[in-house]
Coordinates of C-alpha atoms in Angstrom, one line a residue:
X253 CA 39.6 -18.0 -47.8
X254 CA 37.7 -19.2 -50.8
X255 CA 41.0 -20.0 -52.6
X256 CA 42.7 -21.6 -49.5
X257 CA 40.0 -22.7 -47.0
X258 CA 42.5 -24.7 -45.1
X259 CA 44.9 -21.8 -44.4
X260 CA 44.9 -21.1 -40.6
X261 CA 46.6 -17.7 -41.0
X262 CA 43.8 -16.4 -43.2
X263 CA 41.2 -17.2 -40.5
X264 CA 43.6 -15.6 -38.0
X265 CA 43.9 -12.4 -40.0
X266 CA 40.1 -12.2 -40.5
X267 CA 39.6 -12.7 -36.8
X268 CA 42.0 -9.8 -36.1
X269 CA 40.0 -7.6 -38.5
X270 CA 36.7 -8.6 -36.9
X271 CA 38.1 -7.8 -33.4
X272 CA 39.0 -4.3 -34.6
X273 CA 35.4 -3.9 -35.8
X274 CA 34.2 -5.1 -32.3
X275 CA 32.5 -8.2 -33.9
X276 CA 33.9 -10.4 -31.2
X277 CA 31.6 -13.4 -31.6
X278 CA 32.5 -13.7 -35.3
X279 CA 36.2 -13.2 -34.5
X280 CA 36.0 -16.0 -31.9
X281 CA 34.6 -18.4 -34.5
X282 CA 37.4 -17.5 -36.9
X283 CA 40.0 -17.9 -34.2
X284 CA 38.6 -21.3 -33.2
X285 CA 38.7 -22.4 -36.9
X286 CA 42.3 -21.2 -37.2
X287 CA 43.5 -23.3 -34.3
X288 CA 41.4 -26.3 -35.4
X289 CA 43.4 -26.2 -38.7
X290 CA 46.7 -25.6 -36.9
X291 CA 46.9 -26.4 -33.2
X292 CA 50.4 -24.8 -33.0
X293 CA 49.1 -21.5 -34.4
X294 CA 50.1 -19.4 -31.4
X295 CA 48.5 -16.1 -32.5
X296 CA 45.2 -18.0 -33.2
X297 CA 45.1 -19.2 -29.5
X298 CA 46.0 -15.7 -28.3
X299 CA 43.2 -14.2 -30.3
X300 CA 40.7 -16.8 -29.2
X301 CA 41.6 -16.1 -25.6
X302 CA 41.2 -12.4 -26.0
X303 CA 37.8 -12.9 -27.6
X304 CA 36.7 -15.2 -24.8
X305 CA 37.9 -12.5 -22.3
X306 CA 36.0 -9.7 -24.0
X307 CA 32.9 -11.9 -24.1
X308 CA 33.3 -12.6 -20.3
X309 CA 34.3 -16.3 -20.5
X310 CA 37.3 -16.2 -18.2
X311 CA 37.7 -20.0 -17.9
X312 CA 37.9 -20.5 -21.6
X313 CA 40.3 -17.6 -22.0
X314 CA 42.5 -19.1 -19.3
X315 CA 42.8 -22.4 -21.3
X316 CA 43.7 -20.5 -24.5
X317 CA 46.5 -18.4 -22.7
X318 CA 47.8 -21.6 -21.1
X319 CA 48.1 -23.1 -24.5
X320 CA 50.0 -20.1 -25.8
X321 CA 52.4 -20.4 -22.8
X322 CA 52.9 -24.1 -23.7
X323 CA 53.9 -23.1 -27.2
X324 CA 55.9 -20.1 -26.1
X325 CA 56.7 -20.0 -22.3
X326 CA 58.2 -16.5 -22.4
X327 CA 55.2 -14.9 -24.1
X328 CA 54.6 -11.8 -21.9
X329 CA 51.3 -10.9 -23.5
X330 CA 49.8 -14.3 -22.7
X331 CA 51.1 -14.0 -19.1
X332 CA 49.5 -10.6 -18.7
X333 CA 46.2 -11.7 -20.3
X334 CA 46.1 -14.8 -18.1
X335 CA 46.4 -12.6 -15.0
X336 CA 43.6 -10.5 -16.3
X337 CA 41.4 -13.6 -16.8
X338 CA 42.2 -14.5 -13.1
X339 CA 41.1 -11.0 -12.0
X340 CA 37.9 -11.4 -14.0
X341 CA 37.1 -14.7 -12.3
X342 CA 37.6 -13.1 -8.9
X343 CA 35.1 -10.3 -9.8
X344 CA 32.6 -12.9 -10.9
X345 CA 33.1 -14.8 -7.6
X346 CA 32.6 -11.6 -5.6
X347 CA 29.5 -10.7 -7.6
X348 CA 27.9 -14.1 -7.1
X349 CA 28.6 -13.9 -3.3
X350 CA 27.2 -10.3 -3.2
X351 CA 24.0 -11.3 -5.1
X352 CA 23.5 -14.2 -2.7
X353 CA 23.8 -11.8 0.3
X354 CA 21.6 -9.2 -1.5
X355 CA 24.5 -6.8 -1.5
X356 CA 23.4 -5.3 -4.9
X357 CA 25.8 -2.3 -4.7
X358 CA 28.7 -4.7 -4.4
X359 CA 27.5 -6.6 -7.5
X360 CA 27.2 -3.4 -9.5
X361 CA 30.8 -2.4 -8.4
X362 CA 32.2 -5.8 -9.4
X363 CA 30.4 -5.8 -12.8
X364 CA 31.6 -2.3 -13.5
X365 CA 35.2 -3.5 -12.9
X366 CA 34.6 -6.7 -14.9
X367 CA 33.1 -4.8 -17.9
X368 CA 36.4 -2.8 -18.2
X369 CA 37.9 -6.2 -19.2
X370 CA 34.9 -7.9 -20.7
X371 CA 33.3 -5.0 -22.5
X372 CA 31.2 -7.2 -24.8
X373 CA 29.8 -9.5 -22.2
X374 CA 26.0 -9.3 -22.2
X375 CA 25.8 -11.5 -19.1
X376 CA 27.7 -9.0 -17.0
X377 CA 25.6 -6.1 -18.3
X378 CA 22.4 -8.0 -17.5
X379 CA 23.5 -8.8 -14.0
X380 CA 24.4 -5.2 -13.5
X381 CA 21.1 -4.0 -14.9
X382 CA 19.1 -6.4 -12.7
X383 CA 20.9 -5.2 -9.6
X384 CA 20.4 -1.5 -10.6
X385 CA 16.7 -2.3 -10.8
X386 CA 16.8 -4.0 -7.4
X387 CA 18.5 -0.9 -6.0
X388 CA 15.7 1.3 -7.4
X389 CA 17.9 2.9 -10.1
X390 CA 15.5 2.2 -12.8
X391 CA 16.6 4.7 -15.5
X392 CA 20.2 3.3 -15.4
X393 CA 18.9 -0.3 -15.5
X394 CA 16.5 0.5 -18.4
X395 CA 19.4 2.1 -20.3
X396 CA 21.6 -1.0 -20.0
X397 CA 18.8 -3.3 -21.0
X398 CA 17.8 -1.1 -24.0
X399 CA 21.4 -1.0 -25.3
X400 CA 21.4 -4.8 -25.4
X401 CA 18.0 -5.0 -27.0
X402 CA 19.2 -2.6 -29.8
X403 CA 21.9 -5.2 -30.6
X404 CA 19.7 -8.2 -29.9
X405 CA 16.0 -7.7 -29.8
X406 CA 15.3 -11.3 -28.8
X407 CA 17.5 -11.2 -25.7
X408 CA 15.3 -12.8 -23.0
X409 CA 17.4 -11.5 -20.1
X410 CA 17.2 -7.9 -21.4
X411 CA 13.5 -8.2 -21.9
X412 CA 13.2 -9.6 -18.3
X413 CA 15.1 -6.6 -16.9
X414 CA 12.9 -4.1 -18.9
X415 CA 9.9 -5.8 -17.4
X416 CA 11.5 -5.8 -13.9
X417 CA 12.0 -2.0 -14.0
X418 CA 8.3 -1.5 -15.0
X419 CA 7.2 -3.9 -12.4
X420 CA 9.1 -2.1 -9.7
X421 CA 7.8 1.3 -10.9
X422 CA 4.2 -0.1 -10.4
X423 CA 3.5 -0.3 -14.1
X424 CA 2.4 -3.9 -13.7
X425 CA 0.4 -4.5 -16.9
X426 CA 3.3 -3.3 -19.1
X427 CA 5.7 -5.3 -17.0
X428 CA 3.7 -8.5 -17.6
X429 CA 4.0 -7.9 -21.4
X430 CA 7.8 -7.9 -21.2
X431 CA 7.9 -11.0 -19.0
X432 CA 5.6 -12.9 -21.4
X433 CA 7.9 -11.8 -24.3
X434 CA 11.0 -13.0 -22.4
X435 CA 9.3 -16.4 -21.8
X436 CA 8.4 -16.6 -25.5
X437 CA 12.1 -16.2 -26.3
X438 CA 13.3 -18.5 -23.5
X439 CA 10.5 -20.7 -22.1
X440 CA 12.7 -21.9 -19.3
X441 CA 13.6 -18.4 -18.0
X442 CA 12.9 -19.0 -14.3
X443 CA 13.3 -15.4 -13.2
X444 CA 10.9 -14.1 -15.8
X445 CA 8.4 -16.8 -14.9
X446 CA 8.6 -16.0 -11.2
X447 CA 8.4 -12.2 -11.8
X448 CA 5.4 -12.7 -14.1
X449 CA 3.6 -14.8 -11.5
X450 CA 4.4 -12.3 -8.7
X451 CA 3.2 -9.3 -10.8
X452 CA -0.1 -11.0 -11.6
X453 CA -0.7 -12.1 -8.0
X454 CA 0.2 -8.6 -6.6
X455 CA -2.1 -6.8 -9.0
X456 CA -5.0 -9.2 -8.2
X457 CA -4.6 -9.0 -4.5
X458 CA -4.2 -5.2 -4.4
X459 CA -7.3 -4.8 -6.6
X460 CA -9.3 -7.2 -4.4
X461 CA -8.3 -5.1 -1.3
X462 CA -9.3 -1.9 -3.0
X463 CA -12.7 -3.4 -3.9
X464 CA -13.2 -4.5 -0.3
X465 CA -12.4 -1.0 0.9
X466 CA -14.8 0.6 -1.6
X467 CA -17.5 -1.8 -0.2
X468 CA -16.7 -0.6 3.3
X469 CA -15.5 -4.0 4.3
X470 CA -12.4 -2.6 6.1
X471 CA -11.5 -5.8 7.9
X472 CA -11.3 -7.8 4.7
X473 CA -9.4 -4.9 3.0
X474 CA -6.9 -4.9 5.9
X475 CA -6.3 -8.6 5.6
X476 CA -6.0 -8.5 1.8
X477 CA -3.4 -5.7 1.9
X478 CA -1.5 -7.7 4.5
X479 CA -1.5 -10.8 2.2
X480 CA -0.4 -8.7 -0.7
X481 CA 2.6 -7.4 1.3
X482 CA 4.0 -10.9 1.6
X483 CA 4.1 -11.5 -2.2
X484 CA 7.3 -9.7 -3.1
X485 CA 9.4 -7.8 -0.6
X486 CA 11.6 -6.3 -3.4
X487 CA 8.7 -4.3 -5.0
X488 CA 9.3 -1.1 -3.0
X489 CA 6.9 1.2 -4.8
X490 CA 3.9 -1.1 -4.8
X491 CA 4.6 -2.2 -1.2
X492 CA 4.7 1.5 -0.1
X493 CA 1.2 1.9 -1.6
X494 CA 0.1 -1.3 0.1
X495 CA 1.3 -0.1 3.5
X496 CA -0.5 3.3 3.0
X497 CA -3.7 1.5 1.9
X498 CA -3.5 -0.8 4.9
X499 CA -3.0 2.3 7.1
X500 CA -6.2 3.8 5.6
X501 CA -8.1 0.6 6.4
X502 CA -6.5 0.5 9.8
X503 CA -7.6 4.1 10.6
X504 CA -11.2 3.2 9.6
X505 CA -10.9 0.3 12.1
X506 CA -9.6 2.7 14.8
X507 CA -6.2 0.9 14.7
X508 CA -4.5 4.3 14.8
X509 CA -1.1 3.2 16.2
X510 CA -0.8 0.4 13.6
X511 CA -1.9 2.9 10.9
X512 CA 0.9 5.3 12.0
X513 CA 3.4 2.4 11.9
X514 CA 2.2 1.4 8.4
X515 CA 2.6 5.0 7.1
X516 CA 6.1 5.0 8.6
X517 CA 6.9 1.8 6.8
X518 CA 5.6 3.3 3.5
X519 CA 7.8 6.4 4.0
X520 CA 10.8 4.2 4.7
X521 CA 10.3 2.6 1.3
X522 CA 9.5 5.8 -0.5
X523 CA 10.4 9.1 1.3
X524 CA 8.7 11.2 -1.4
X525 CA 5.3 9.5 -0.8
X526 CA 3.1 12.5 0.0
X527 CA 0.0 10.5 0.6
X528 CA 1.7 8.5 3.4
X529 CA 2.8 11.7 5.1
X530 CA -0.7 13.1 4.9
X531 CA -2.3 9.8 6.2
X532 CA 0.2 9.6 9.1
X533 CA -0.3 13.3 10.0
X534 CA -4.1 12.7 10.2
X535 CA -3.5 9.7 12.5
X536 CA -1.3 11.9 14.7
X537 CA -4.0 14.5 14.9
X538 CA -6.6 11.9 15.9
X539 CA -4.3 10.6 18.6
X540 CA -3.5 14.2 19.8
X541 CA 0.2 13.9 18.8
X542 CA 0.2 17.4 17.4
X543 CA 4.0 18.1 17.3
X544 CA 4.4 15.0 15.1
X545 CA 1.5 16.0 12.9
X546 CA 2.9 19.5 12.4
X547 CA 6.3 18.0 11.4
X548 CA 4.6 15.8 8.8
X549 CA 2.4 18.7 7.4
X550 CA 5.5 20.9 7.2
X551 CA 7.2 18.2 5.1
X552 CA 4.2 18.0 2.8
X553 CA 3.9 21.8 2.5
X554 CA 7.6 22.2 1.7
X555 CA 7.1 19.7 -1.1
X556 CA 3.8 20.8 -2.4
X557 CA 2.8 24.4 -1.5
X558 CA -1.0 24.1 -2.1
X559 CA -3.7 26.0 -0.2
X560 CA -5.1 22.7 1.1
X561 CA -1.7 21.7 2.6
X562 CA -1.3 25.2 4.1
X563 CA -4.7 24.9 5.7
X564 CA -3.9 21.5 7.2
X565 CA -0.5 22.8 8.5
X566 CA -2.2 25.8 10.2
X567 CA -4.9 23.6 11.7
X568 CA -2.2 21.3 13.2
X569 CA -0.2 24.3 14.5
X570 CA -3.3 25.7 16.1
X571 CA -4.1 22.4 17.8
X572 CA -0.5 22.2 19.0
X573 CA -0.8 25.7 20.5
X574 CA -4.1 24.7 22.2
X575 CA -2.6 21.5 23.6
X576 CA 0.1 23.5 25.3
X577 CA -2.3 25.8 27.1
X578 CA -4.0 24.9 30.4
X579 CA -6.9 22.5 29.6
X580 CA -9.9 24.1 31.3
X581 CA -12.2 21.2 30.4
X582 CA -9.7 18.8 32.1
X583 CA -9.5 21.1 35.1
X584 CA -13.3 20.9 35.5
X585 CA -13.5 17.2 34.6
X586 CA -15.9 17.7 31.7
X587 CA -15.8 16.8 28.0
X588 CA -15.4 19.5 25.3
X589 CA -19.0 19.0 24.3
X590 CA -20.3 19.7 27.9
X591 CA -23.5 21.9 28.3
X592 CA -23.7 25.1 30.3
X593 CA -25.4 23.2 33.1
X594 CA -22.8 20.4 33.1
X595 CA -20.0 23.1 33.3
X596 CA -21.8 24.8 36.3
X597 CA -22.3 21.5 38.2
X598 CA -18.7 20.5 37.6
X599 CA -17.5 23.9 38.7
X600 CA -19.4 23.7 42.0
X601 CA -18.2 20.2 42.7
X602 CA -14.5 21.0 42.0
X603 CA -14.6 24.4 43.8
X604 CA -16.0 22.7 46.9
X605 CA -13.4 19.9 46.6
X606 CA -10.5 22.4 46.5
X607 CA -11.9 25.2 48.7
X608 CA -9.2 26.4 51.2
X609 CA -11.7 26.0 54.2
X610 CA -11.8 22.3 53.5
X611 CA -8.0 22.0 53.9
X612 CA -7.4 24.4 56.9
X613 CA -6.0 21.4 59.0
X614 CA -3.7 20.2 56.2
X615 CA 0.0 20.7 56.0
X616 CA 1.2 24.0 54.4
X617 CA 2.3 22.2 51.3
X618 CA -1.1 20.6 50.8
X619 CA -2.9 23.9 51.5
X620 CA -0.8 25.6 48.9
X621 CA -1.5 22.9 46.3
X622 CA -5.2 22.9 46.9
X623 CA -5.3 26.8 46.8
X624 CA -3.6 26.6 43.4
X625 CA -6.2 24.1 42.2
X626 CA -9.0 26.2 43.5
X627 CA -7.7 29.2 41.6
X628 CA -7.5 27.0 38.4
X629 CA -11.1 25.9 38.8
X630 CA -12.2 29.5 39.1
X631 CA -10.2 30.5 36.1
X632 CA -11.6 27.6 34.1
X633 CA -15.2 28.5 35.0
X634 CA -14.6 32.2 34.2
X635 CA -13.7 31.2 30.6
X636 CA -16.0 28.3 30.0
X637 CA -19.1 30.0 31.5
X638 CA -18.7 33.0 29.2
X639 CA -19.9 32.2 25.6
X640 CA -17.5 34.7 24.0
X641 CA -14.5 33.6 26.1
X642 CA -15.4 30.0 25.6
X643 CA -15.6 30.5 21.8
X644 CA -12.2 32.2 21.8
X645 CA -10.7 29.5 24.0
X646 CA -12.1 26.7 21.8
X647 CA -10.8 28.4 18.6
X648 CA -7.3 28.6 20.1
X649 CA -6.8 32.3 20.7
X650 CA -4.4 33.3 23.3
X651 CA -6.3 34.1 26.5
X652 CA -3.4 34.9 28.8
X653 CA -3.9 38.6 28.8
X654 CA -7.6 38.4 29.5
X655 CA -8.8 39.0 33.0
X656 CA -9.8 35.9 34.9
X657 CA -11.1 35.1 38.3
X658 CA -8.0 35.6 40.4
X659 CA -9.2 34.2 43.7
X660 CA -11.9 31.8 42.8
X661 CA -14.0 32.8 45.9
X662 CA -15.8 35.7 44.2
X663 CA -16.8 33.5 41.3
X664 CA -18.0 30.8 43.6

């Protein structure tokens, strides 16, 4: 080339060598120089088209292959490569449509197919990595971005994807560093700018909510967590924590059903989030939904077999067992904290209300029902008026095989 700098075939040969070394950008430059020197250099146009294709520029590749077919209409290689360029364009179109519709799996599928053809295209790799991050497949996304940064440490798109992965893994401070670095390399990088703004806003709002909660200002904390949840719907991990935090504030405000819903939302976003299961189980316990509480505590204990989790599960199972027995307090119409005198008064009142003598003129069906209730009242009083039996009953022991007042009348 130093001897004959105007010789197109020399540039063409060097381009072929560079392609074999996978140095496609340099090969493209040599191919373009070759056809500038000789516009009828068919191999030069063919190589330029192949370089464009490998670098993901299907439109430019198409123009090159069309030029080859003008010079040599029967060139089978150019015909085939031109079809490949058309296929690549179609994958790009499908990926753009998929991204617009937030069908990130479709985009990954299209980019995998496109990269079979355009193996050196950083743009396709970045789009795939971004969608992997949006799908929560962070290690794969990180791997793709890191591969690009090894070849080009100043690639703003790859820096942005690295930051995105950290951001979605709730490592917000580190994420911001990568977004700032990406913006230093490409000040007009809109996605990095937006992500950086969201990351800072999310961190500030979450910390503000946490501080309000620590200050026992639960209404303010609830509102701040609600505002934080609107910042970025894509940030699954942080939003799961925000839902759980809002549930904790909601529970303090006695909004137990809303707290249960928030925990469920957190679990939908992250089904490994133990804290959300524990918070929801506690809310279920407080609302006497013991079967649901047992189910959540079982899930927790299966995941983390600690003594604390075992104790919580056993407590929930005991409350479930107690809830399925006859509620003697309800039978007498008193609270569980009723005094001995209150229990006696309630018993006398209920026993009189359901005594068979009061219903002697009623239909047989009513007499039977009132007799049943009278017996239940006597049974309840037998247990709740005896300190030992009451203690066993309150602690959830099975009382079925203990003697009770069978007719009610003797007790009365």
